[in-house]
Coordinates of C-alpha atoms in Angstrom, one line a residue:
Chain A
M242 CA 134.0 86.9 111.5
K243 CA 135.3 90.3 110.7
K244 CA 132.8 92.9 109.8
S245 CA 133.6 95.4 107.1
W246 CA 133.6 99.1 107.7
G247 CA 130.3 99.5 105.7
E248 CA 128.6 96.9 107.8
K249 CA 129.6 98.5 111.0
C250 CA 128.3 101.8 109.8
F251 CA 125.0 100.2 108.8
Q252 CA 124.6 98.5 112.2
I253 CA 125.1 101.8 114.0
F254 CA 122.7 103.5 111.7
N255 CA 120.1 100.6 112.1
Y256 CA 120.2 100.6 115.9
T257 CA 120.0 104.4 116.1
F258 CA 117.2 104.6 113.5
L259 CA 115.1 101.9 115.1
T260 CA 115.6 103.5 118.6
V261 CA 114.5 106.9 117.4
V262 CA 111.4 105.7 115.5
A263 CA 110.4 103.3 118.4
A264 CA 110.7 106.3 120.7
T265 CA 108.2 108.2 118.6
M266 CA 105.7 105.4 119.1
I267 CA 105.6 105.9 122.9
L268 CA 106.7 109.5 123.5
P269 CA 103.4 111.2 122.5
L270 CA 101.5 109.0 125.1
L271 CA 104.1 109.7 127.8
Q272 CA 103.9 113.4 127.1
L273 CA 100.2 113.4 127.4
L274 CA 100.5 111.5 130.7
A275 CA 102.9 114.1 131.9
V276 CA 100.6 116.9 130.8
S277 CA 97.7 115.3 132.6
F278 CA 99.6 115.6 135.9
S279 CA 100.8 119.2 135.3
S280 CA 99.4 122.5 136.3
P281 CA 97.5 124.5 133.7
I282 CA 100.0 127.3 133.2
P283 CA 103.0 125.2 132.2
A284 CA 100.7 123.0 130.1
E285 CA 99.4 126.0 128.3
S286 CA 102.9 127.3 127.5
K287 CA 104.0 123.8 126.3
K288 CA 106.7 123.5 128.9
V289 CA 105.8 119.9 129.8
F290 CA 107.9 117.3 128.1
L291 CA 108.2 113.9 129.8
F292 CA 107.8 114.8 133.4
P293 CA 104.9 116.8 135.0
V294 CA 105.6 120.4 135.7
E295 CA 104.1 121.8 138.9
F296 CA 102.6 118.4 139.7
T297 CA 98.9 118.3 140.5
L298 CA 96.2 115.7 140.7
G299 CA 93.5 118.4 140.0
T300 CA 92.9 117.3 136.4
W301 CA 92.3 113.7 137.3
K302 CA 90.2 114.6 140.3
H303 CA 88.0 116.7 138.2
L304 CA 87.9 114.2 135.3
L305 CA 87.0 111.2 137.4
Q306 CA 84.0 113.1 138.7
N307 CA 82.7 113.5 135.2
E308 CA 79.5 111.4 135.1
V309 CA 79.2 111.6 131.4
L310 CA 82.6 110.1 131.0
W311 CA 81.9 107.3 133.4
R312 CA 78.7 106.5 131.5
S313 CA 80.6 106.2 128.3
F314 CA 83.2 104.1 130.1
G315 CA 80.4 101.8 131.2
V316 CA 79.1 101.5 127.6
T317 CA 82.6 100.7 126.3
I318 CA 83.1 98.1 129.1
F319 CA 79.8 96.5 128.2
I320 CA 80.4 96.3 124.5
T321 CA 83.9 95.1 125.0
V322 CA 83.0 92.3 127.5
V323 CA 79.7 91.2 126.1
G324 CA 80.7 91.8 122.5
T325 CA 83.9 89.8 122.8
L326 CA 82.2 86.9 124.5
L327 CA 79.4 86.8 121.8
S328 CA 81.9 87.2 119.0
M329 CA 84.0 84.4 120.3
L330 CA 81.0 82.1 120.5
F331 CA 79.8 83.0 117.0
T332 CA 83.3 82.6 115.6
V333 CA 84.0 79.3 117.3
L334 CA 80.6 77.9 116.1
T335 CA 81.2 79.0 112.6
A336 CA 84.9 78.0 112.3
F337 CA 84.5 74.5 113.7
P338 CA 82.1 73.0 111.0
L339 CA 84.1 74.8 108.3
S340 CA 87.2 73.0 109.5
R341 CA 85.6 69.5 109.3
K342 CA 86.2 67.3 106.3
E343 CA 82.9 65.5 106.8
F344 CA 80.8 68.7 106.6
L345 CA 79.5 68.7 103.0
L346 CA 78.7 72.4 102.9
K347 CA 82.2 73.4 104.0
K348 CA 83.4 74.5 100.6
P349 CA 80.3 76.4 99.4
I350 CA 79.9 78.3 102.7
M351 CA 83.6 79.1 102.8
I352 CA 83.5 80.5 99.2
A353 CA 80.4 82.6 100.1
I354 CA 82.2 84.0 103.1
V355 CA 85.4 84.8 101.2
V356 CA 83.3 86.6 98.5
T357 CA 82.1 89.0 101.2
M358 CA 85.7 89.9 101.8
I359 CA 86.2 90.9 98.1
F360 CA 82.8 92.5 97.6
N361 CA 82.2 94.7 100.6
A362 CA 78.7 96.1 100.7
P363 CA 78.6 99.9 100.3
M364 CA 78.0 101.9 103.5
I365 CA 74.5 103.1 102.8
P366 CA 72.7 99.7 102.2
Y367 CA 74.6 98.4 105.3
F368 CA 73.3 101.4 107.3
L369 CA 69.8 100.9 106.0
T370 CA 69.9 97.2 106.8
V371 CA 70.9 97.8 110.4
R372 CA 68.3 100.5 110.6
E373 CA 65.6 98.2 109.3
L374 CA 66.5 95.8 112.0
G375 CA 65.5 98.4 114.6
L376 CA 69.1 98.7 115.9
M377 CA 69.3 102.5 115.6
D378 CA 70.1 104.1 119.0
S379 CA 70.6 100.8 120.6
I380 CA 73.7 99.6 122.3
W381 CA 73.4 96.3 120.3
A382 CA 74.2 98.3 117.1
L383 CA 77.7 98.4 118.4
I384 CA 77.9 94.7 118.8
I385 CA 75.6 92.6 116.5
P386 CA 76.6 94.0 113.1
G387 CA 80.3 93.2 113.8
L388 CA 79.9 89.8 115.6
I389 CA 82.1 87.8 113.3
S390 CA 85.3 89.1 111.8
T391 CA 86.1 86.9 108.8
F392 CA 89.8 87.4 109.4
N393 CA 89.5 86.1 112.9
M394 CA 87.3 83.2 111.8
I395 CA 89.8 82.1 109.2
I396 CA 92.6 82.2 111.8
L397 CA 90.6 79.9 114.1
R398 CA 89.6 77.6 111.3
T399 CA 93.2 77.3 110.1
F400 CA 94.2 76.4 113.6
F401 CA 91.4 73.8 114.0
M402 CA 92.4 72.2 110.7
G403 CA 95.9 71.8 112.0
I404 CA 94.8 69.7 115.0
P405 CA 95.6 66.0 114.2
S406 CA 92.6 64.0 113.3
D407 CA 93.6 60.9 115.4
I408 CA 92.4 62.9 118.4
D409 CA 88.8 63.1 117.1
D410 CA 88.9 59.4 116.0
A411 CA 89.7 58.5 119.6
A412 CA 87.0 60.8 120.9
R413 CA 84.4 59.4 118.5
I414 CA 85.1 55.8 119.7
D415 CA 84.4 57.1 123.2
G416 CA 81.0 58.3 121.9
C417 CA 81.9 61.9 121.9
N418 CA 79.5 64.1 119.8
D419 CA 80.4 67.1 117.8
F420 CA 79.5 69.7 120.5
R421 CA 81.5 67.9 123.1
L422 CA 84.4 67.4 120.7
L423 CA 84.4 71.1 120.1
F424 CA 84.0 72.3 123.6
Q425 CA 85.9 69.7 125.6
I426 CA 88.7 68.7 123.2
Y427 CA 89.2 71.4 120.5
L428 CA 88.8 74.5 122.6
P429 CA 91.2 73.5 125.4
L430 CA 93.8 72.8 122.7
S431 CA 93.2 76.2 121.1
K432 CA 93.8 78.4 124.1
P433 CA 96.6 80.5 122.5
V434 CA 94.7 81.2 119.3
L435 CA 91.5 81.9 121.3
A436 CA 93.5 84.4 123.3
T437 CA 94.7 86.0 120.1
I438 CA 91.4 86.5 118.5
G439 CA 89.8 87.4 121.8
L440 CA 92.4 90.2 122.0
F441 CA 91.6 91.3 118.4
Y442 CA 87.9 91.4 119.1
A443 CA 88.4 93.2 122.4
V444 CA 90.6 95.9 120.8
G445 CA 88.1 96.3 118.0
Y446 CA 85.2 96.8 120.4
W447 CA 87.2 99.0 122.7
N448 CA 88.1 101.3 119.8
S449 CA 84.8 101.0 118.0
F450 CA 84.0 104.3 116.5
Q451 CA 82.3 104.1 113.0
A452 CA 79.4 102.1 114.3
A453 CA 78.7 104.7 116.9
V454 CA 78.9 107.5 114.3
L455 CA 76.5 105.7 112.0
F456 CA 74.0 104.2 114.4
L457 CA 73.9 106.3 117.6
R458 CA 72.1 109.7 117.6
D459 CA 71.4 109.3 121.3
Q460 CA 74.4 110.8 123.2
T461 CA 73.7 108.8 126.4
L462 CA 74.8 105.7 124.6
W463 CA 78.1 107.0 123.2
P464 CA 81.0 104.7 123.8
L465 CA 84.3 106.1 125.1
Q466 CA 85.9 106.8 121.7
M467 CA 82.9 108.7 120.5
R468 CA 82.8 110.7 123.7
L469 CA 86.5 111.5 123.3
R470 CA 85.8 113.0 119.9
G471 CA 82.9 114.9 121.3
F472 CA 85.2 116.4 123.9
F473 CA 87.7 117.3 121.3
E474 CA 85.1 119.2 119.4
S475 CA 83.7 121.1 122.4
P476 CA 86.2 121.1 125.3
E477 CA 83.8 123.2 127.4
A478 CA 81.6 120.1 127.8
L479 CA 84.6 118.4 129.3
A480 CA 85.6 121.1 131.7
D481 CA 82.0 121.4 132.8
V482 CA 82.8 124.6 134.7
N483 CA 83.5 128.1 133.6
L484 CA 87.3 128.1 133.5
V485 CA 87.6 131.8 132.9
M486 CA 85.6 132.7 136.1
G487 CA 87.6 130.8 138.7
D488 CA 91.0 129.7 139.6
Y489 CA 91.2 126.0 138.8
D490 CA 94.1 123.6 138.9
F491 CA 93.2 122.2 135.5
N492 CA 92.2 123.5 132.0
T493 CA 91.0 122.1 128.7
I494 CA 94.6 121.1 127.7
T495 CA 95.3 119.0 130.8
L496 CA 91.7 117.6 130.7
K497 CA 92.1 116.6 127.1
A498 CA 95.4 114.9 127.8
A499 CA 93.9 113.0 130.7
T500 CA 90.9 111.9 128.7
I501 CA 93.1 110.4 126.0
I502 CA 95.1 108.5 128.6
F503 CA 91.8 107.4 130.3
A504 CA 90.5 106.0 127.0
T505 CA 93.7 104.3 126.1
V506 CA 95.4 102.8 129.1
P507 CA 93.1 99.8 129.8
I508 CA 93.6 98.3 126.4
V509 CA 97.4 99.1 126.3
L510 CA 97.8 97.5 129.7
V511 CA 96.4 94.1 128.5
Y512 CA 98.4 93.9 125.4
P513 CA 102.0 93.1 126.5
F514 CA 100.6 90.0 128.3
L515 CA 99.1 88.7 125.2
Q516 CA 101.8 89.7 122.8
K517 CA 103.4 86.3 122.6
Y518 CA 100.1 84.9 121.4
F519 CA 99.0 87.4 118.9
V520 CA 102.1 87.3 116.7
K521 CA 101.4 83.6 116.1
G522 CA 97.7 84.3 115.5
A523 CA 98.3 87.1 113.0
V524 CA 100.6 84.8 111.0
L525 CA 98.1 81.9 111.0
G526 CA 95.5 84.2 109.5
S527 CA 97.7 84.9 106.5
L528 CA 98.3 81.3 105.5
K529 CA 97.2 80.6 102.0
E530 CA 95.2 77.5 101.3
Chain B
M180 CA 86.1 26.1 85.3
D181 CA 82.7 26.2 86.7
H182 CA 83.8 28.0 89.7
S183 CA 85.5 30.8 87.8
S184 CA 82.4 31.4 85.6
I185 CA 80.2 31.8 88.6
K186 CA 82.7 34.1 90.1
L187 CA 82.6 36.2 86.9
Q188 CA 78.9 36.3 87.0
N189 CA 78.8 37.3 90.6
K190 CA 81.2 40.1 89.9
S191 CA 79.3 41.6 87.1
E192 CA 76.1 41.3 89.1
L193 CA 77.8 43.1 92.0
Q194 CA 78.9 45.8 89.7
M195 CA 75.4 46.3 88.3
N196 CA 74.1 46.5 91.8
A197 CA 76.7 49.1 92.7
D198 CA 75.8 51.2 89.6
V199 CA 72.1 51.1 90.7
I200 CA 73.0 52.2 94.2
I201 CA 75.1 55.1 93.0
K202 CA 72.3 56.2 90.6
K203 CA 69.8 56.0 93.4
K204 CA 72.0 58.1 95.6
S205 CA 71.1 61.5 94.1
L206 CA 72.8 64.6 95.3
L207 CA 69.9 65.4 97.6
S208 CA 70.1 62.1 99.4
I209 CA 73.8 62.4 99.9
Y210 CA 73.2 65.7 101.6
L211 CA 70.3 64.3 103.6
E212 CA 72.4 61.5 104.8
N213 CA 75.2 63.9 105.7
I214 CA 72.8 66.1 107.6
R215 CA 71.4 63.1 109.5
K216 CA 74.8 61.9 110.4
Y217 CA 76.4 65.3 111.3
W218 CA 73.3 67.3 112.2
M219 CA 75.2 69.0 115.0
L220 CA 77.6 70.6 112.6
Y221 CA 74.6 72.0 110.7
I222 CA 73.2 73.5 113.9
M223 CA 76.5 75.0 114.8
I224 CA 76.9 76.8 111.6
L225 CA 73.4 78.3 111.6
P226 CA 74.1 81.5 113.6
G227 CA 77.2 82.2 111.5
V228 CA 75.3 81.7 108.2
A229 CA 72.5 83.9 109.5
F230 CA 75.0 86.6 110.4
Y231 CA 76.6 86.5 106.9
I232 CA 73.2 86.6 105.2
I233 CA 71.9 89.5 107.3
F234 CA 74.9 91.7 107.6
K235 CA 76.9 90.9 104.4
Y236 CA 74.6 89.6 101.7
I237 CA 71.4 91.6 102.4
P238 CA 73.4 94.9 102.3
L239 CA 75.2 93.6 99.2
F240 CA 71.9 92.9 97.4
G241 CA 70.5 96.1 98.9
S242 CA 72.9 97.9 96.6
V243 CA 70.2 97.7 93.9
I244 CA 68.9 100.9 95.4
A245 CA 71.7 102.5 93.4
F246 CA 69.4 101.8 90.4
Q247 CA 66.3 103.2 92.1
D248 CA 65.0 106.5 93.3
Y249 CA 65.0 105.0 96.8
Q250 CA 62.4 106.4 99.1
I251 CA 62.6 105.3 102.7
F252 CA 58.9 104.9 103.2
K253 CA 58.4 102.9 100.0
G254 CA 61.3 100.6 100.6
I255 CA 63.2 98.6 98.0
L256 CA 60.2 96.8 96.6
N257 CA 58.1 99.9 95.9
S258 CA 60.7 102.5 95.1
P259 CA 60.7 103.5 91.4
W260 CA 63.5 102.1 89.2
V261 CA 65.6 104.7 87.4
W262 CA 68.3 102.3 86.2
F263 CA 71.4 104.3 85.3
E264 CA 70.1 107.8 86.2
N265 CA 72.1 107.9 89.5
F266 CA 75.3 106.9 87.7
K267 CA 74.7 109.5 85.0
F268 CA 74.1 112.1 87.8
I269 CA 77.3 111.3 89.7
F270 CA 79.4 111.3 86.5
S271 CA 78.1 114.8 85.6
Y272 CA 78.6 116.0 89.2
Q273 CA 81.6 118.1 90.0
D274 CA 81.8 117.0 93.7
F275 CA 82.0 113.4 92.7
Y276 CA 85.2 113.9 90.7
H277 CA 86.6 116.0 93.4
V278 CA 86.0 113.3 96.1
L279 CA 87.2 110.5 93.7
R280 CA 90.4 112.5 93.0
N281 CA 91.1 112.9 96.7
T282 CA 90.4 109.3 97.3
A283 CA 92.6 108.1 94.5
M284 CA 95.5 110.4 95.3
I285 CA 95.6 109.4 99.0
A286 CA 95.2 105.8 98.1
F287 CA 98.1 106.1 95.6
Y288 CA 100.4 107.8 98.1
Q289 CA 99.5 105.2 100.7
L290 CA 100.4 102.5 98.3
I291 CA 103.7 104.1 97.2
F292 CA 104.9 105.0 100.7
G293 CA 102.8 103.0 103.1
F294 CA 103.0 99.6 101.5
P295 CA 106.8 99.2 101.4
A296 CA 107.3 100.7 104.9
P297 CA 106.7 97.4 106.8
I298 CA 108.8 95.5 104.3
I299 CA 111.7 97.8 104.9
L300 CA 111.2 97.8 108.7
A301 CA 111.0 94.0 108.7
L302 CA 114.4 93.8 106.9
L303 CA 115.9 96.3 109.4
F304 CA 114.5 94.2 112.3
N305 CA 116.0 91.2 110.8
E306 CA 119.5 92.7 111.0
I307 CA 119.2 93.2 114.7
R308 CA 121.2 90.6 116.7
L309 CA 120.6 91.8 120.2
M310 CA 117.4 89.8 121.2
F311 CA 116.6 92.1 124.1
F312 CA 116.7 95.2 121.9
K313 CA 114.7 93.5 119.2
R314 CA 111.9 92.5 121.5
T315 CA 111.6 95.9 123.2
V316 CA 111.6 97.8 119.9
Q317 CA 109.0 95.4 118.4
T318 CA 106.7 95.9 121.4
L319 CA 106.9 99.6 121.0
F320 CA 106.3 99.4 117.3
Y321 CA 103.1 97.3 117.8
L322 CA 101.7 99.7 120.3
P323 CA 100.1 102.3 118.0
H324 CA 98.1 99.5 116.4
F325 CA 96.1 99.3 119.6
L326 CA 95.2 103.0 119.7
S327 CA 91.9 104.1 118.1
W328 CA 92.0 106.7 115.3
V329 CA 90.2 109.1 117.6
V330 CA 93.2 108.9 120.0
V331 CA 95.7 109.1 117.2
G332 CA 93.8 112.0 115.6
G333 CA 93.9 113.8 119.0
I334 CA 97.7 113.2 119.3
V335 CA 98.2 114.4 115.7
F336 CA 96.3 117.6 116.3
E337 CA 98.2 118.1 119.6
L338 CA 101.6 117.6 117.9
L339 CA 100.9 119.9 115.0
A340 CA 99.1 122.7 116.9
T341 CA 100.6 126.2 116.7
G342 CA 102.2 125.6 120.1
G343 CA 102.9 121.9 119.5
I344 CA 106.2 120.1 119.4
V345 CA 106.7 120.3 115.7
N346 CA 106.2 124.1 115.6
S347 CA 108.3 124.5 118.7
I348 CA 111.2 122.7 116.9
R349 CA 110.6 124.9 113.8
G350 CA 110.5 127.9 116.1
I351 CA 114.1 127.2 117.3
F352 CA 115.2 127.8 113.7
G353 CA 113.1 130.9 113.5
A354 CA 110.3 129.6 111.4
E355 CA 106.8 131.0 111.9
P356 CA 104.3 128.5 113.3
I357 CA 102.0 126.8 110.8
L358 CA 98.7 125.2 111.7
F359 CA 99.5 122.1 109.7
I360 CA 96.3 120.2 110.2
Q361 CA 94.3 123.0 108.6
E362 CA 96.6 123.5 105.7
E363 CA 95.6 122.0 102.4
N364 CA 99.2 121.4 101.3
Y365 CA 100.0 119.2 104.3
F366 CA 96.9 117.2 104.7
R367 CA 97.7 114.2 102.5
T368 CA 101.2 114.0 103.9
I369 CA 99.7 113.9 107.4
V370 CA 97.4 111.1 106.4
V371 CA 100.2 109.0 105.0
I372 CA 102.6 109.6 107.8
S373 CA 100.0 109.0 110.6
G374 CA 98.9 105.8 108.7
I375 CA 102.5 104.5 108.6
W376 CA 103.0 105.5 112.2
K377 CA 100.0 103.5 113.3
G378 CA 100.3 100.5 111.1
V379 CA 104.0 99.9 110.2
G380 CA 104.9 97.8 113.2
W381 CA 101.9 95.6 113.0
G382 CA 102.5 95.2 109.2
T383 CA 105.9 93.6 109.9
I384 CA 104.5 90.6 111.7
I385 CA 103.7 88.6 108.5
Y386 CA 107.0 89.6 106.7
L387 CA 109.1 88.6 109.8
A388 CA 107.3 85.3 109.9
A389 CA 108.1 84.8 106.2
I390 CA 111.8 85.8 106.8
T391 CA 112.1 83.3 109.7
A392 CA 110.8 80.5 107.4
I393 CA 113.8 81.0 105.0
N394 CA 116.2 78.1 105.2
P395 CA 119.4 79.3 107.0
S396 CA 121.6 77.1 104.9
L397 CA 121.0 79.4 102.0
Y398 CA 122.7 82.2 103.9
E399 CA 125.5 80.0 105.0
A400 CA 126.2 79.0 101.4
A401 CA 126.0 82.6 100.3
V402 CA 128.5 83.6 103.0
I403 CA 130.9 80.9 101.8
D404 CA 130.6 82.4 98.3
G405 CA 131.6 85.7 99.8
A406 CA 128.2 87.5 99.8
N407 CA 127.9 90.4 102.2
R408 CA 124.8 91.3 104.2
W409 CA 123.4 93.5 101.5
K410 CA 123.9 90.9 98.8
Q411 CA 122.2 88.3 101.1
I412 CA 119.2 90.6 101.4
R413 CA 119.2 91.4 97.7
Y414 CA 119.6 87.8 96.4
I415 CA 118.1 85.6 99.1
T416 CA 115.7 87.4 101.5
L417 CA 113.9 89.7 98.9
P418 CA 113.3 87.0 96.3
L419 CA 112.0 84.5 98.8
L420 CA 109.9 87.2 100.4
F421 CA 108.4 88.1 97.0
P422 CA 105.4 85.7 97.1
T423 CA 104.3 87.1 100.5
I424 CA 104.7 90.7 99.2
L425 CA 102.7 89.9 96.2
V426 CA 99.8 88.3 98.1
L427 CA 99.6 91.3 100.5
F428 CA 99.8 93.6 97.6
L429 CA 96.9 92.0 95.9
L430 CA 94.8 92.0 99.1
N431 CA 95.7 95.7 99.3
I432 CA 94.8 96.6 95.8
G433 CA 91.4 95.0 96.2
N434 CA 90.6 97.6 98.8
F435 CA 92.5 100.3 97.0
L436 CA 89.8 103.0 97.3
E437 CA 88.7 102.0 100.8
L438 CA 91.0 104.2 102.9
G439 CA 89.3 103.6 106.2
F440 CA 86.6 105.9 107.5
D441 CA 88.0 106.3 111.0
Q442 CA 91.3 107.8 110.0
I443 CA 90.2 110.4 107.6
F444 CA 87.1 111.3 109.6
N445 CA 89.3 112.0 112.6
L446 CA 91.9 114.1 110.7
L447 CA 89.5 116.0 108.5
T448 CA 88.4 119.6 109.2
P449 CA 86.2 121.7 106.9
M450 CA 89.4 123.6 106.0
T451 CA 90.8 120.5 104.3
Y452 CA 87.7 119.2 102.6
S453 CA 89.1 120.3 99.2
V454 CA 92.0 117.8 99.5
G455 CA 90.9 115.3 102.1
D456 CA 87.2 114.7 101.6
I457 CA 87.1 111.1 100.4
I458 CA 84.4 108.8 99.2
E459 CA 83.6 107.4 102.6
T460 CA 83.4 110.7 104.4
Y461 CA 81.4 112.2 101.6
V462 CA 79.0 109.2 101.5
Y463 CA 78.5 109.6 105.2
R464 CA 77.6 113.2 105.0
A465 CA 75.5 113.1 101.9
G466 CA 74.0 109.7 102.6
V467 CA 73.6 109.1 106.3
L468 CA 73.2 112.7 107.3
Q469 CA 71.4 114.2 104.4
G470 CA 69.5 111.1 103.2
Q471 CA 70.6 111.0 99.6
F472 CA 70.6 107.2 99.7
S473 CA 70.4 106.2 96.1
V474 CA 73.1 108.5 94.8
T475 CA 75.6 107.7 97.6
T476 CA 74.9 104.0 97.1
A477 CA 75.8 104.4 93.4
I478 CA 79.1 106.0 94.5
G479 CA 79.7 103.2 96.9
L480 CA 79.0 100.6 94.3
F481 CA 81.3 102.4 91.9
Q482 CA 84.0 102.2 94.6
S483 CA 83.6 98.4 95.1
I484 CA 83.6 97.8 91.3
V485 CA 86.8 99.7 90.8
G486 CA 88.4 97.7 93.6
F487 CA 87.3 94.5 92.0
I488 CA 88.5 95.5 88.6
L489 CA 91.9 96.5 90.0
L490 CA 92.2 93.2 91.9
Y491 CA 91.3 91.3 88.7
I492 CA 93.8 93.1 86.6
F493 CA 96.7 92.7 89.0
N494 CA 95.8 89.1 89.8
R495 CA 96.0 88.4 86.0
L496 CA 99.5 90.0 86.0
A497 CA 100.5 88.0 89.1
R498 CA 99.3 84.8 87.6
K499 CA 101.8 85.2 84.8
S500 CA 104.4 84.4 87.5
E501 CA 102.0 81.7 88.8
Q502 CA 101.4 83.5 92.1
G503 CA 98.0 85.0 91.9
L504 CA 95.3 84.8 94.6
W505 CA 93.2 82.5 92.4

């Protein structure tokens, strides 16, 4: 089919526009990566674009010796791994009964849960509740209050409801109880959607910030994102040495760039592998009943 | 003859029995039987129910401290009730209007510019025919969704610094560097643009799914009738996308005043409080840090109620076209 002149113009514009905007999504990170491998002087004078100038590993060597940073890394790894596992367990256990026709409380509980999406509790009573539970300055404050994301729960429930019921009729005849039905039949069938919500939870925990702002006064428990912000506010803490006094192969600019990369790369590395799953998952969650 | 009369009698007897059985089966016994039969489902749901009660409903009902002079050592039960005093206070308080104005302005800009952005992007994606290009570009567009606001805030500060890329480009044209992030005039623009940058790709997912679901024969018929690409978008894609747009719009409007603590908190500096201090950041400072629990809860409650009223109004409007959320 012949294309009109206008359509050709539009196609050219469209490809160019999308390329340019897509580039802005990745360039800032690549630039920070380049800065983190550059020497202080070119970094200071903003000469670094996409490739390191006067390549050095000094910044990374210094950064990776920072015990405070590793401590925060450990906290973040803990809340991401333990938090995601616990969240998956709670979400699966909640979504399954809510997907069963024979469960009489299905509808009232579902309504009660959706109500909490519309009426979000204000920040202060939420803060006071968590405090009353004795979770202040506890690592569990970063996990327990966010165990179930209603959005993820609904994604999983929608998926469970789509599994044909002849499967569980057959299982029941074989004397399969509800727990076995869930863990041995439903979950293996739900791997893609479990991968999706697992990723959503992991990203949430990895990037968790507000919970740390609200509930952690004790700096030793700060997760990575909170530590990152602390470093932004006082770069001296990050450098950990008197930069003016000596001749170092790093400065606060290269250190800051390296810290951002350090706090970002692990989660960004996982995501292309799971991309094919999460698109499906995100769509499932939006289905109207 | 005889036989049939016996049959009739039996039938009516059976019916009576059935009536009695149904009457006997009260609601309670139906539930008890359901629990006995499916007790495992009830055990499974317990942790989830406990979670929603403790972390959603208790704080929700805890909002009554907005009507009290809440004192931490007395607790909810013993704190004195002041009813609408806190609300009277906030409505006579200059700072409140200030923060409310900032919140509403930013929310409004985000709705005007941020909401249509993924729709437009999804339409542009849909015009791409090279699958390899499409997949690569989409992967890049989803990326920022996975960055935390601390990281994005760091990047924004870096880009807009006096020696940052934006000022370097302006420098080429001889403009004096501006420290954008501390300028009141630019703060809201920065919030809107950074919000779009982070969320636009992710936002396209649902629209793209809705576009894929459109029956291709509609386009084929339109082509035969001589419709060009633009007309196909205007008269097929957009109308069929409308229900999805409406649902997402309604979900959006319900959280109209909830801008997201992380974003603003990480972009805000004391220099920009006058234009960027929003309800959530203010409540955090005055409530969590300074302990004015009752007043800030009143503000939070006000925020939730406004959200609900907006949702109700727009849902009423949407229902006129039979497409509301409820």
